[in-house]
Amino acid sequence: SMIPTEDSSVEQGISRWRSSCEETARRLAAMAHQEEIRKQVYDAGGVPCLLCMALHVGALVAGDLTAESVQSGLRELLRGEDAAQHLLETQCEPYIFSLLQSPDPNLAALACFLAQVL
């Protein structure tokens, strides 16, 4: 639980959460490039997960998980003919609207790509 105890601080809890987010996004982005498991990532909800990380990656993540790797994973996952339907079914529009408002040119480019998919 996130309730602080003697051996667990709030900072440690947040740090663990950030590490978990980073590791999940890194693995999903890598798996999206592997033909044999791309559909599993897609079907399991990898698109909204990576979109959420794309929005927060600048604030959340330092180190070797880059916005570019998250975005390239998303582009791989959204190559199929059902990509638009998938974005709608997995309720990704709020992420896309948020990305469109981002001052980061990479995120704005991702939002344009997603808008074209839709």
Short mmCIF file of N, CA, C and O in Angstrom, two decimals, residues 1-116:
data_model
loop_
_atom_site.label_atom_id
_atom_site.label_comp_id
_atom_site.label_asym_id
_atom_site.label_seq_id
_atom_site.Cartn_x
_atom_site.Cartn_y
_atom_site.Cartn_z
N SER A 1 0.84 -1.19 0.00
CA SER A 1 0.00 0.00 0.00
C SER A 1 0.88 1.24 0.00
O SER A 1 2.05 1.19 0.34
N MET A 2 0.28 2.35 -0.36
CA MET A 2 1.04 3.60 -0.44
C MET A 2 1.07 4.34 0.89
O MET A 2 1.59 5.44 0.99
N ILE A 3 0.48 3.77 1.95
CA ILE A 3 0.50 4.43 3.26
C ILE A 3 1.90 4.28 3.83
O ILE A 3 2.41 3.16 3.95
N PRO A 4 2.54 5.42 4.18
CA PRO A 4 3.93 5.34 4.65
C PRO A 4 4.04 4.51 5.94
O PRO A 4 3.22 4.63 6.83
N THR A 5 5.06 3.69 6.00
CA THR A 5 5.40 2.97 7.22
C THR A 5 6.84 3.32 7.53
O THR A 5 7.47 4.10 6.81
N GLU A 6 7.36 2.74 8.59
CA GLU A 6 8.73 3.08 8.96
C GLU A 6 9.74 2.76 7.85
O GLU A 6 10.71 3.46 7.68
N ASP A 7 9.48 1.68 7.11
CA ASP A 7 10.47 1.26 6.11
C ASP A 7 10.09 1.67 4.68
O ASP A 7 10.72 1.26 3.73
N SER A 8 9.04 2.46 4.53
CA SER A 8 8.62 2.85 3.18
C SER A 8 8.12 4.28 3.21
O SER A 8 7.16 4.60 3.89
N SER A 9 8.76 5.14 2.46
CA SER A 9 8.37 6.54 2.43
C SER A 9 7.51 6.83 1.20
O SER A 9 7.45 6.03 0.26
N VAL A 10 6.87 7.96 1.22
CA VAL A 10 6.11 8.41 0.06
C VAL A 10 7.03 8.51 -1.16
O VAL A 10 6.68 8.08 -2.26
N GLU A 11 8.23 9.05 -0.96
CA GLU A 11 9.17 9.20 -2.06
C GLU A 11 9.52 7.85 -2.68
O GLU A 11 9.62 7.72 -3.90
N GLN A 12 9.71 6.85 -1.83
CA GLN A 12 10.03 5.51 -2.36
C GLN A 12 8.86 4.95 -3.16
O GLN A 12 9.06 4.31 -4.19
N GLY A 13 7.64 5.19 -2.68
CA GLY A 13 6.46 4.71 -3.40
C GLY A 13 6.35 5.34 -4.77
O GLY A 13 6.09 4.66 -5.76
N ILE A 14 6.57 6.65 -4.83
CA ILE A 14 6.49 7.36 -6.11
C ILE A 14 7.63 6.90 -7.03
O ILE A 14 7.43 6.70 -8.23
N SER A 15 8.80 6.71 -6.46
CA SER A 15 9.93 6.25 -7.25
C SER A 15 9.66 4.87 -7.85
O SER A 15 9.95 4.61 -9.02
N ARG A 16 9.07 3.98 -7.05
CA ARG A 16 8.73 2.65 -7.56
C ARG A 16 7.70 2.75 -8.68
O ARG A 16 7.79 2.04 -9.68
N TRP A 17 6.73 3.63 -8.52
CA TRP A 17 5.70 3.80 -9.55
C TRP A 17 6.31 4.31 -10.85
O TRP A 17 6.03 3.79 -11.93
N ARG A 18 7.18 5.29 -10.75
CA ARG A 18 7.85 5.82 -11.94
C ARG A 18 8.67 4.75 -12.63
O ARG A 18 8.65 4.62 -13.85
N SER A 19 9.41 3.98 -11.85
CA SER A 19 10.22 2.91 -12.42
C SER A 19 9.35 1.89 -13.14
O SER A 19 9.70 1.40 -14.21
N SER A 20 8.23 1.57 -12.52
CA SER A 20 7.30 0.61 -13.13
C SER A 20 6.74 1.15 -14.44
O SER A 20 6.66 0.42 -15.44
N CYS A 21 6.35 2.42 -14.46
CA CYS A 21 5.84 3.04 -15.70
C CYS A 21 6.90 3.00 -16.79
O CYS A 21 6.62 2.66 -17.94
N GLU A 22 8.11 3.36 -16.42
CA GLU A 22 9.20 3.42 -17.39
C GLU A 22 9.47 2.04 -17.96
O GLU A 22 9.61 1.86 -19.17
N GLU A 23 9.54 1.04 -17.08
CA GLU A 23 9.84 -0.32 -17.53
C GLU A 23 8.72 -0.85 -18.42
O GLU A 23 8.97 -1.48 -19.45
N THR A 24 7.47 -0.60 -18.03
CA THR A 24 6.33 -1.06 -18.84
C THR A 24 6.37 -0.44 -20.22
O THR A 24 6.22 -1.13 -21.23
N ALA A 25 6.57 0.87 -20.29
CA ALA A 25 6.59 1.56 -21.59
C ALA A 25 7.77 1.09 -22.44
O ALA A 25 7.62 0.89 -23.64
N ARG A 26 8.92 0.89 -21.82
CA ARG A 26 10.10 0.43 -22.56
C ARG A 26 9.82 -0.94 -23.18
O ARG A 26 10.10 -1.17 -24.36
N ARG A 27 9.25 -1.83 -22.39
CA ARG A 27 8.98 -3.18 -22.88
C ARG A 27 7.90 -3.18 -23.96
O ARG A 27 8.03 -3.86 -24.98
N LEU A 28 6.82 -2.41 -23.75
CA LEU A 28 5.75 -2.35 -24.76
C LEU A 28 6.26 -1.78 -26.07
O LEU A 28 5.92 -2.27 -27.15
N ALA A 29 7.05 -0.71 -25.98
CA ALA A 29 7.58 -0.08 -27.20
C ALA A 29 8.47 -1.06 -27.95
O ALA A 29 8.41 -1.15 -29.18
N ALA A 30 9.28 -1.82 -27.23
CA ALA A 30 10.15 -2.80 -27.88
C ALA A 30 9.33 -3.93 -28.49
O ALA A 30 9.59 -4.36 -29.62
N MET A 31 8.32 -4.41 -27.77
CA MET A 31 7.50 -5.51 -28.27
C MET A 31 6.68 -5.10 -29.49
O MET A 31 6.38 -5.93 -30.35
N ALA A 32 6.33 -3.83 -29.57
CA ALA A 32 5.54 -3.34 -30.71
C ALA A 32 6.30 -3.52 -32.02
O ALA A 32 5.69 -3.60 -33.09
N HIS A 33 7.62 -3.60 -31.95
CA HIS A 33 8.45 -3.76 -33.14
C HIS A 33 8.68 -5.23 -33.49
O HIS A 33 9.33 -5.52 -34.49
N GLN A 34 8.15 -6.14 -32.69
CA GLN A 34 8.33 -7.56 -32.94
C GLN A 34 7.05 -8.13 -33.55
O GLN A 34 6.03 -8.22 -32.90
N GLU A 35 7.17 -8.46 -34.82
CA GLU A 35 6.00 -8.88 -35.61
C GLU A 35 5.16 -9.94 -34.90
O GLU A 35 3.94 -9.87 -34.89
N GLU A 36 5.83 -10.92 -34.29
CA GLU A 36 5.12 -12.07 -33.76
C GLU A 36 4.31 -11.75 -32.49
O GLU A 36 3.40 -12.51 -32.14
N ILE A 37 4.63 -10.65 -31.80
CA ILE A 37 3.86 -10.33 -30.59
C ILE A 37 3.17 -8.98 -30.64
O ILE A 37 2.50 -8.59 -29.70
N ARG A 38 3.29 -8.29 -31.78
CA ARG A 38 2.67 -6.96 -31.90
C ARG A 38 1.17 -7.02 -31.61
O ARG A 38 0.62 -6.19 -30.91
N LYS A 39 0.48 -8.04 -32.17
CA LYS A 39 -0.96 -8.12 -31.99
C LYS A 39 -1.33 -8.34 -30.53
O LYS A 39 -2.33 -7.80 -30.07
N GLN A 40 -0.52 -9.09 -29.80
CA GLN A 40 -0.79 -9.28 -28.37
C GLN A 40 -0.72 -7.95 -27.63
O GLN A 40 -1.57 -7.67 -26.78
N VAL A 41 0.28 -7.15 -27.93
CA VAL A 41 0.44 -5.84 -27.29
C VAL A 41 -0.77 -4.97 -27.62
O VAL A 41 -1.35 -4.32 -26.75
N TYR A 42 -1.16 -5.00 -28.89
CA TYR A 42 -2.31 -4.22 -29.38
C TYR A 42 -3.59 -4.64 -28.66
O TYR A 42 -4.31 -3.82 -28.10
N ASP A 43 -3.84 -5.95 -28.63
CA ASP A 43 -5.08 -6.48 -28.05
C ASP A 43 -5.14 -6.28 -26.54
O ASP A 43 -6.22 -6.17 -25.96
N ALA A 44 -3.99 -6.26 -25.90
CA ALA A 44 -3.95 -6.14 -24.44
C ALA A 44 -4.10 -4.71 -23.94
O ALA A 44 -4.17 -4.47 -22.74
N GLY A 45 -4.15 -3.73 -24.87
CA GLY A 45 -4.30 -2.34 -24.44
C GLY A 45 -3.01 -1.56 -24.47
O GLY A 45 -2.86 -0.56 -23.77
N GLY A 46 -2.08 -2.00 -25.30
CA GLY A 46 -0.79 -1.31 -25.39
C GLY A 46 -0.88 0.10 -25.93
O GLY A 46 -0.09 0.96 -25.55
N VAL A 47 -1.87 0.36 -26.80
CA VAL A 47 -1.98 1.70 -27.40
C VAL A 47 -2.32 2.75 -26.34
O VAL A 47 -1.58 3.74 -26.20
N PRO A 48 -3.41 2.60 -25.58
CA PRO A 48 -3.68 3.63 -24.57
C PRO A 48 -2.59 3.73 -23.50
O PRO A 48 -2.29 4.82 -23.01
N CYS A 49 -1.97 2.60 -23.18
CA CYS A 49 -0.87 2.63 -22.20
C CYS A 49 0.28 3.48 -22.72
O CYS A 49 0.80 4.35 -22.01
N LEU A 50 0.69 3.25 -23.97
CA LEU A 50 1.80 4.03 -24.54
C LEU A 50 1.40 5.48 -24.77
O LEU A 50 2.24 6.38 -24.62
N LEU A 51 0.14 5.74 -25.11
CA LEU A 51 -0.30 7.13 -25.26
C LEU A 51 -0.21 7.87 -23.94
O LEU A 51 0.22 9.03 -23.89
N CYS A 52 -0.62 7.23 -22.88
CA CYS A 52 -0.52 7.83 -21.56
C CYS A 52 0.94 8.15 -21.24
O CYS A 52 1.27 9.24 -20.78
N MET A 53 1.83 7.20 -21.55
CA MET A 53 3.25 7.44 -21.30
C MET A 53 3.81 8.53 -22.21
O MET A 53 4.64 9.32 -21.78
N ALA A 54 3.32 8.60 -23.45
CA ALA A 54 3.80 9.66 -24.36
C ALA A 54 3.48 11.03 -23.77
O ALA A 54 4.29 11.96 -23.84
N LEU A 55 2.30 11.14 -23.17
CA LEU A 55 1.91 12.42 -22.57
C LEU A 55 2.80 12.79 -21.40
O LEU A 55 3.11 13.96 -21.19
N HIS A 56 3.19 11.80 -20.63
CA HIS A 56 3.86 12.07 -19.36
C HIS A 56 5.35 11.78 -19.39
O HIS A 56 6.03 12.03 -18.41
N VAL A 57 5.85 11.30 -20.53
CA VAL A 57 7.22 10.81 -20.56
C VAL A 57 8.23 11.90 -20.21
O VAL A 57 9.21 11.64 -19.51
N GLY A 58 7.97 13.11 -20.62
CA GLY A 58 8.91 14.19 -20.31
C GLY A 58 9.01 14.44 -18.82
O GLY A 58 10.10 14.59 -18.27
N ALA A 59 7.86 14.46 -18.15
CA ALA A 59 7.85 14.73 -16.72
C ALA A 59 8.26 13.51 -15.90
O ALA A 59 8.85 13.64 -14.83
N LEU A 60 7.92 12.34 -16.41
CA LEU A 60 8.11 11.12 -15.61
C LEU A 60 9.50 10.54 -15.71
O LEU A 60 10.03 10.03 -14.74
N VAL A 61 10.03 10.55 -16.90
CA VAL A 61 11.10 9.61 -17.19
C VAL A 61 12.39 10.33 -17.53
O VAL A 61 12.44 11.19 -18.39
N ALA A 62 13.41 9.94 -16.80
CA ALA A 62 14.75 10.36 -17.19
C ALA A 62 15.48 9.10 -17.63
O ALA A 62 15.07 8.00 -17.29
N GLY A 63 16.53 9.28 -18.40
CA GLY A 63 17.30 8.10 -18.74
C GLY A 63 17.00 7.57 -20.12
O GLY A 63 16.75 8.34 -21.03
N ASP A 64 17.00 6.26 -20.26
CA ASP A 64 17.08 5.70 -21.60
C ASP A 64 15.74 5.41 -22.25
O ASP A 64 15.70 4.93 -23.37
N LEU A 65 14.64 5.66 -21.57
CA LEU A 65 13.35 5.59 -22.25
C LEU A 65 13.09 6.96 -22.87
O LEU A 65 12.97 7.94 -22.16
N THR A 66 13.02 7.01 -24.19
CA THR A 66 12.85 8.30 -24.83
C THR A 66 11.44 8.44 -25.37
O THR A 66 10.75 7.44 -25.61
N ALA A 67 11.03 9.67 -25.54
CA ALA A 67 9.74 9.93 -26.18
C ALA A 67 9.70 9.27 -27.55
O ALA A 67 8.67 8.74 -27.96
N GLU A 68 10.84 9.28 -28.24
CA GLU A 68 10.90 8.71 -29.59
C GLU A 68 10.60 7.21 -29.58
O GLU A 68 9.93 6.70 -30.47
N SER A 69 11.10 6.49 -28.58
CA SER A 69 10.85 5.05 -28.55
C SER A 69 9.38 4.76 -28.27
O SER A 69 8.80 3.85 -28.86
N VAL A 70 8.76 5.54 -27.40
CA VAL A 70 7.33 5.38 -27.12
C VAL A 70 6.54 5.66 -28.39
O VAL A 70 5.63 4.91 -28.77
N GLN A 71 6.89 6.75 -29.07
CA GLN A 71 6.16 7.13 -30.27
C GLN A 71 6.35 6.13 -31.40
O GLN A 71 5.40 5.83 -32.13
N SER A 72 7.56 5.61 -31.56
CA SER A 72 7.76 4.65 -32.65
C SER A 72 7.00 3.36 -32.35
O SER A 72 6.46 2.73 -33.27
N GLY A 73 6.89 2.99 -31.09
CA GLY A 73 6.07 1.84 -30.72
C GLY A 73 4.61 2.06 -31.07
O GLY A 73 3.94 1.18 -31.61
N LEU A 74 4.12 3.26 -30.79
CA LEU A 74 2.73 3.58 -31.14
C LEU A 74 2.51 3.53 -32.65
O LEU A 74 1.49 2.99 -33.11
N ARG A 75 3.43 4.06 -33.40
CA ARG A 75 3.29 4.04 -34.86
C ARG A 75 3.24 2.61 -35.39
O ARG A 75 2.48 2.30 -36.30
N GLU A 76 4.06 1.73 -34.79
CA GLU A 76 4.03 0.32 -35.20
C GLU A 76 2.67 -0.31 -34.90
O GLU A 76 2.12 -1.04 -35.72
N LEU A 77 2.16 -0.03 -33.71
CA LEU A 77 0.90 -0.65 -33.30
C LEU A 77 -0.28 -0.16 -34.13
O LEU A 77 -1.27 -0.87 -34.28
N LEU A 78 -0.18 1.04 -34.66
CA LEU A 78 -1.33 1.66 -35.34
C LEU A 78 -1.20 1.61 -36.86
O LEU A 78 -1.73 2.46 -37.56
N ARG A 79 -0.51 0.61 -37.37
CA ARG A 79 -0.36 0.47 -38.82
C ARG A 79 -1.55 -0.23 -39.46
O ARG A 79 -1.74 -0.14 -40.66
N GLY A 80 -2.33 -0.97 -38.69
CA GLY A 80 -3.39 -1.79 -39.25
C GLY A 80 -4.60 -1.00 -39.71
O GLY A 80 -4.79 0.16 -39.34
N GLU A 81 -5.44 -1.67 -40.49
CA GLU A 81 -6.63 -1.02 -41.03
C GLU A 81 -7.65 -0.67 -39.96
O GLU A 81 -8.48 0.21 -40.16
N ASP A 82 -7.61 -1.39 -38.83
CA ASP A 82 -8.59 -1.13 -37.77
C ASP A 82 -8.08 -0.14 -36.73
O ASP A 82 -8.66 0.00 -35.65
N ALA A 83 -7.00 0.57 -37.04
CA ALA A 83 -6.38 1.46 -36.05
C ALA A 83 -7.34 2.55 -35.58
O ALA A 83 -7.41 2.83 -34.38
N ALA A 84 -8.08 3.16 -36.48
CA ALA A 84 -9.00 4.23 -36.08
C ALA A 84 -10.06 3.69 -35.13
O ALA A 84 -10.34 4.29 -34.08
N GLN A 85 -10.64 2.56 -35.50
CA GLN A 85 -11.66 1.94 -34.64
C GLN A 85 -11.07 1.60 -33.27
O GLN A 85 -11.71 1.80 -32.24
N HIS A 86 -9.85 1.12 -33.27
CA HIS A 86 -9.19 0.75 -32.02
C HIS A 86 -8.99 1.98 -31.13
O HIS A 86 -9.23 1.92 -29.92
N LEU A 87 -8.56 3.09 -31.72
CA LEU A 87 -8.37 4.32 -30.94
C LEU A 87 -9.68 4.76 -30.30
O LEU A 87 -9.70 5.21 -29.15
N LEU A 88 -10.78 4.63 -31.04
CA LEU A 88 -12.08 5.02 -30.51
C LEU A 88 -12.54 4.06 -29.41
O LEU A 88 -13.00 4.47 -28.35
N GLU A 89 -12.39 2.77 -29.68
CA GLU A 89 -12.86 1.76 -28.72
C GLU A 89 -12.08 1.80 -27.42
O GLU A 89 -12.61 1.48 -26.37
N THR A 90 -10.82 2.15 -27.48
CA THR A 90 -10.00 2.19 -26.27
C THR A 90 -9.98 3.59 -25.66
O THR A 90 -9.17 3.88 -24.79
N GLN A 91 -10.87 4.46 -26.13
CA GLN A 91 -11.09 5.79 -25.57
C GLN A 91 -9.81 6.62 -25.49
O GLN A 91 -9.46 7.17 -24.47
N CYS A 92 -9.13 6.71 -26.63
CA CYS A 92 -7.86 7.43 -26.70
C CYS A 92 -8.01 8.91 -27.07
O CYS A 92 -7.03 9.64 -27.04
N GLU A 93 -9.22 9.35 -27.42
CA GLU A 93 -9.36 10.74 -27.87
C GLU A 93 -8.84 11.76 -26.87
O GLU A 93 -8.18 12.73 -27.27
N PRO A 94 -9.10 11.61 -25.56
CA PRO A 94 -8.57 12.62 -24.62
C PRO A 94 -7.05 12.74 -24.67
O PRO A 94 -6.51 13.84 -24.56
N TYR A 95 -6.36 11.61 -24.86
CA TYR A 95 -4.91 11.66 -24.98
C TYR A 95 -4.51 12.45 -26.22
O TYR A 95 -3.58 13.26 -26.19
N ILE A 96 -5.24 12.21 -27.31
CA ILE A 96 -4.90 12.89 -28.57
C ILE A 96 -5.11 14.40 -28.43
O ILE A 96 -4.26 15.20 -28.83
N PHE A 97 -6.23 14.81 -27.81
CA PHE A 97 -6.48 16.24 -27.60
C PHE A 97 -5.39 16.86 -26.73
O PHE A 97 -4.92 17.96 -27.00
N SER A 98 -4.97 16.15 -25.70
CA SER A 98 -3.90 16.66 -24.84
C SER A 98 -2.59 16.78 -25.60
O SER A 98 -1.86 17.77 -25.44
N LEU A 99 -2.29 15.79 -26.42
CA LEU A 99 -1.06 15.83 -27.21
C LEU A 99 -1.08 17.00 -28.19
O LEU A 99 -0.06 17.65 -28.43
N LEU A 100 -2.24 17.27 -28.77
CA LEU A 100 -2.36 18.38 -29.73
C LEU A 100 -2.02 19.71 -29.08
O LEU A 100 -1.57 20.65 -29.74
N GLN A 101 -2.23 19.82 -27.77
CA GLN A 101 -1.98 21.08 -27.05
C GLN A 101 -0.56 21.17 -26.51
O GLN A 101 -0.19 22.17 -25.91
N SER A 102 0.22 20.13 -26.72
CA SER A 102 1.57 20.11 -26.16
C SER A 102 2.49 21.07 -26.91
O SER A 102 2.47 21.14 -28.14
N PRO A 103 3.33 21.80 -26.17
CA PRO A 103 4.32 22.66 -26.83
C PRO A 103 5.49 21.85 -27.41
O PRO A 103 6.25 22.37 -28.22
N ASP A 104 5.61 20.59 -27.01
CA ASP A 104 6.70 19.74 -27.49
C ASP A 104 6.44 19.37 -28.95
O ASP A 104 5.42 18.76 -29.27
N PRO A 105 7.35 19.71 -29.88
CA PRO A 105 7.11 19.43 -31.30
C PRO A 105 6.99 17.94 -31.61
O PRO A 105 6.25 17.55 -32.51
N ASN A 106 7.69 17.09 -30.86
CA ASN A 106 7.57 15.65 -31.07
C ASN A 106 6.17 15.15 -30.72
O ASN A 106 5.60 14.31 -31.42
N LEU A 107 5.64 15.66 -29.61
CA LEU A 107 4.30 15.25 -29.20
C LEU A 107 3.25 15.81 -30.15
O LEU A 107 2.26 15.14 -30.46
N ALA A 108 3.47 17.02 -30.63
CA ALA A 108 2.54 17.60 -31.61
C ALA A 108 2.54 16.77 -32.89
O ALA A 108 1.49 16.53 -33.49
N ALA A 109 3.72 16.31 -33.30
CA ALA A 109 3.82 15.46 -34.50
C ALA A 109 3.10 14.13 -34.27
O ALA A 109 2.41 13.62 -35.17
N LEU A 110 3.25 13.57 -33.08
CA LEU A 110 2.54 12.34 -32.75
C LEU A 110 1.03 12.57 -32.81
O LEU A 110 0.28 11.75 -33.35
N ALA A 111 0.58 13.68 -32.28
CA ALA A 111 -0.86 14.00 -32.30
C ALA A 111 -1.36 14.13 -33.73
O ALA A 111 -2.46 13.65 -34.05
N CYS A 112 -0.58 14.74 -34.59
CA CYS A 112 -0.97 14.84 -36.02
C CYS A 112 -1.07 13.47 -36.65
O CYS A 112 -2.02 13.20 -37.41
N PHE A 113 -0.12 12.59 -36.36
CA PHE A 113 -0.17 11.23 -36.86
C PHE A 113 -1.45 10.53 -36.38
O PHE A 113 -2.16 9.90 -37.17
N LEU A 114 -1.75 10.68 -35.10
CA LEU A 114 -2.94 10.02 -34.54
C LEU A 114 -4.22 10.59 -35.15
O LEU A 114 -5.17 9.85 -35.42
N ALA A 115 -4.23 11.90 -35.35
CA ALA A 115 -5.41 12.53 -35.98
C ALA A 115 -5.60 12.00 -37.40
O ALA A 115 -6.73 11.80 -37.85
N GLN A 116 -4.50 11.76 -38.11
CA GLN A 116 -4.60 11.19 -39.46
C GLN A 116 -5.12 9.76 -39.42
O GLN A 116 -5.88 9.34 -40.30
#
